[in-house]
Amino acid sequence: MLKVINVAGARPNFMKIAPLVAAMKRRPSQFQSILVHTGQHYDANMSDAFFRDLGLPAPDIHLGVGSASHAVQSAAIMKAFEPVVLEQKPDWVIVVGDVNSTLACALVCGKLDIKVAHVEAGLRSRDRTMPEEINRLLTDQISDLLFTPSSDADANLIAEGIPPERIRFVGNIMIDSLSANLERAKGSKIQVELAVADKDYALLTLHRPSSVDDRESFIRILDALEQISARLPIVFPIHPRARKMLFEYGLSDRVEMMGGLLLIEPLGYLDFLNLMSGARVVLTDSGGIQEETTVLGIPCVTLRENTERPITVEMGTNTIVGTDPAKIVPATFSKLEKQIEKDQYCIPPLWDGHTAERIVDALIKQSAMSDY
Ligand code: UD1
């Protein structure tokens, strides 16, 4: 029996940890799963809604850390997580994605000589101004097993000197949650509630420091949104960070006044999946949404200068445009004009809804090898 601590902290972690917790619960004779929530995200609509929608059991341990600067938040997670690891003495700790909780918990394990596995390893934007890139680089260096979503991630790890025997290409864990919930998401009434019609609206998300913490780039994005919303309504579930920055920059009124922009609170997983599947185009600075739109075949315009998920551009429906309205607007309009046909994109290998099973199999195999 393997005792595994599964760690989740922020919104994009929940859809990655849920399939793993479920896969372990399906094998009670092989796994004892302990779910730890660091509390990095704590609002009802940034956290609780995801536990409900994804059928995640309540966390066994909640560290209640909350928001703070990077150093204070990371230190608080480490301080709270260390006694948990010392008490539980797990065989493995699993961390997912690239948020501060991911690195902080991996670092605790590295120092205590507890085995840690990183799910979604090897992605690189090569932009070290992104806090997530630092989290990705360091987590991968100290993890014992690296579960990668695509072959470019394997190549990145090898180039950084990670021994190949620590790397396992298992596919994209987030697509396990998407596949498991797509049918249920169709039952959401969110389009009716917002009075938008299928394939007749754009969906927007924004939260990265590079888009919203910089007043000039936020204004540039708003300029583009003004032009796009004159042609197509834009639904904008606004992240708390973006809302806070709009207010600080005195831009809230401008956004509230934009006729075609529908500003709403952040949505749960099923409502958001419903809106994403029904969108004519998605505009985003998120990483995960680039992947989800690729699998759904929905055109995606990424408002960033780079991506750690190049496979969504090479094989999928994604275009990287940055924050310049002169690029955002034509790229979006061109996606509106040309319908994407099924033969113009494909779903990357092993983004098939069975990644969690491959991961739990690999953990069992790896542990059997270490015992031997
Ligand atoms: C974090 C992750 C980012 C991920 C994003 C998804 C890091 C470095 N960043 O960014 O990779 O894409 O989550 O959402 O880990 N806040 C609330 N309620 C909450 C959570 C946050 O109001 O439940 C507000 C707080 O004012 C906080 C701010 O949002 O200061 C930012 O939260 P934080 O967790 O620091 O980073 P995110 O921008 O959410």
mmCIF file of C-alpha atoms and ligand atoms in Angstrom, residues 9-13 16 39-47 66-70 73-74 77 97-102 130-133 135-136 206-209 212-213 239-244 266 285-288, ligand 1:
data_model
loop_
_atom_site.group_PDB
_atom_site.id
_atom_site.type_symbol
_atom_site.label_atom_id
_atom_site.label_comp_id
_atom_site.label_asym_id
_atom_site.label_seq_id
_atom_site.Cartn_x
_atom_site.Cartn_y
_atom_site.Cartn_z
ATOM 1 C CA GLY A 9 -3.440 25.008 -3.846
ATOM 2 C CA ALA A 10 -4.800 27.216 -6.578
ATOM 3 C CA ARG A 11 -7.637 27.082 -9.101
ATOM 4 C CA PRO A 12 -5.689 25.464 -11.965
ATOM 5 C CA ASN A 13 -4.538 22.673 -9.628
ATOM 6 C CA LYS A 16 -5.299 18.262 -12.311
ATOM 7 C CA GLY A 39 -5.311 27.481 0.741
ATOM 8 C CA GLN A 40 -3.420 29.605 -1.844
ATOM 9 C CA HIS A 41 -6.871 30.172 -3.394
ATOM 10 C CA TYR A 42 -9.695 30.436 -0.887
ATOM 11 C CA ASP A 43 -12.673 32.306 -2.395
ATOM 12 C CA ALA A 44 -15.806 30.178 -2.810
ATOM 13 C CA ASN A 45 -15.693 30.649 -6.577
ATOM 14 C CA MET A 46 -11.912 30.087 -6.884
ATOM 15 C CA SER A 47 -11.852 26.933 -4.750
ATOM 16 C CA GLY A 66 -4.088 32.540 1.690
ATOM 17 C CA SER A 67 -2.685 35.435 -0.348
ATOM 18 C CA ALA A 68 0.594 37.261 0.249
ATOM 19 C CA SER A 69 3.733 38.248 -1.643
ATOM 20 C CA HIS A 70 5.537 35.374 -3.387
ATOM 21 C CA GLN A 73 3.148 32.927 0.592
ATOM 22 C CA SER A 74 5.769 30.315 -0.387
ATOM 23 C CA ILE A 77 3.141 27.045 2.652
ATOM 24 C CA GLY A 97 1.225 22.442 -12.374
ATOM 25 C CA ASP A 98 3.334 25.511 -11.723
ATOM 26 C CA VAL A 99 1.862 27.626 -8.933
ATOM 27 C CA ASN A 100 3.642 28.709 -5.753
ATOM 28 C CA SER A 101 2.095 25.783 -3.846
ATOM 29 C CA THR A 102 3.710 23.361 -6.334
ATOM 30 C CA MET A 130 6.962 34.657 -15.223
ATOM 31 C CA PRO A 131 6.735 33.424 -11.633
ATOM 32 C CA GLU A 132 5.380 30.123 -12.982
ATOM 33 C CA GLU A 133 8.538 29.554 -15.087
ATOM 34 C CA ASN A 135 8.282 27.352 -10.212
ATOM 35 C CA ARG A 136 8.463 24.925 -13.164
ATOM 36 C CA LEU A 206 -7.075 37.529 -17.883
ATOM 37 C CA HIS A 207 -5.037 37.241 -14.723
ATOM 38 C CA ARG A 208 -1.306 37.082 -15.433
ATOM 39 C CA PRO A 209 0.922 39.753 -13.904
ATOM 40 C CA VAL A 212 -2.959 42.920 -15.584
ATOM 41 C CA ASP A 213 -0.202 44.163 -13.240
ATOM 42 C CA HIS A 239 -10.248 36.889 -11.796
ATOM 43 C CA PRO A 240 -9.872 38.646 -8.401
ATOM 44 C CA ARG A 241 -6.380 39.780 -9.324
ATOM 45 C CA ALA A 242 -7.611 41.451 -12.552
ATOM 46 C CA ARG A 243 -10.511 43.091 -10.700
ATOM 47 C CA LYS A 244 -8.157 44.444 -8.052
ATOM 48 C CA PRO A 266 -15.359 33.792 -11.759
ATOM 49 C CA ASP A 285 -3.597 34.572 -20.979
ATOM 50 C CA SER A 286 -4.091 31.244 -19.181
ATOM 51 C CA GLY A 287 -1.968 28.167 -19.854
ATOM 52 C CA GLY A 288 -4.615 25.512 -19.268
HETATM 53 C C1 UD1 B 1 -2.104 31.956 -9.250
HETATM 54 C C2 UD1 B 1 -0.868 31.282 -9.871
HETATM 55 C C3 UD1 B 1 -0.993 31.276 -11.376
HETATM 56 C C4 UD1 B 1 -2.297 30.658 -11.804
HETATM 57 C C5 UD1 B 1 -3.432 31.421 -11.139
HETATM 58 C C6 UD1 B 1 -4.779 30.905 -11.512
HETATM 59 C C7 UD1 B 1 1.273 31.565 -8.713
HETATM 60 C C8 UD1 B 1 2.567 32.282 -8.755
HETATM 61 N N1 UD1 B 1 0.347 32.029 -9.557
HETATM 62 O O1 UD1 B 1 -2.102 33.314 -9.676
HETATM 63 O O2 UD1 B 1 0.067 30.506 -11.908
HETATM 64 O O3 UD1 B 1 -2.403 30.725 -13.202
HETATM 65 O O4 UD1 B 1 -3.255 31.302 -9.725
HETATM 66 O O5 UD1 B 1 -5.787 31.637 -10.904
HETATM 67 O O6 UD1 B 1 1.137 30.643 -7.973
HETATM 68 N N2 UD1 B 1 -7.272 36.365 -4.634
HETATM 69 C C9 UD1 B 1 -8.553 36.407 -4.130
HETATM 70 N N3 UD1 B 1 -9.152 35.223 -3.856
HETATM 71 C C10 UD1 B 1 -8.569 34.022 -4.047
HETATM 72 C C11 UD1 B 1 -7.257 34.001 -4.548
HETATM 73 C C12 UD1 B 1 -6.627 35.180 -4.850
HETATM 74 O O7 UD1 B 1 -9.125 37.455 -3.949
HETATM 75 O O8 UD1 B 1 -9.196 32.984 -3.778
HETATM 76 C C13 UD1 B 1 -6.613 37.637 -4.974
HETATM 77 C C14 UD1 B 1 -5.736 38.161 -3.873
HETATM 78 O O9 UD1 B 1 -5.881 39.528 -3.863
HETATM 79 C C15 UD1 B 1 -4.337 37.802 -4.336
HETATM 80 C C16 UD1 B 1 -4.472 37.833 -5.847
HETATM 81 O O10 UD1 B 1 -5.802 37.436 -6.121
HETATM 82 O O11 UD1 B 1 -3.379 38.670 -3.850
HETATM 83 C C17 UD1 B 1 -3.511 36.917 -6.543
HETATM 84 O O12 UD1 B 1 -3.614 35.574 -6.021
HETATM 85 P P1 UD1 B 1 -2.333 34.598 -6.086
HETATM 86 O O13 UD1 B 1 -2.702 33.244 -5.619
HETATM 87 O O14 UD1 B 1 -1.151 35.261 -5.445
HETATM 88 O O15 UD1 B 1 -1.996 34.569 -7.628
HETATM 89 P P2 UD1 B 1 -2.943 34.406 -8.893
HETATM 90 O O16 UD1 B 1 -2.840 35.650 -9.678
HETATM 91 O O17 UD1 B 1 -4.294 33.891 -8.553
#
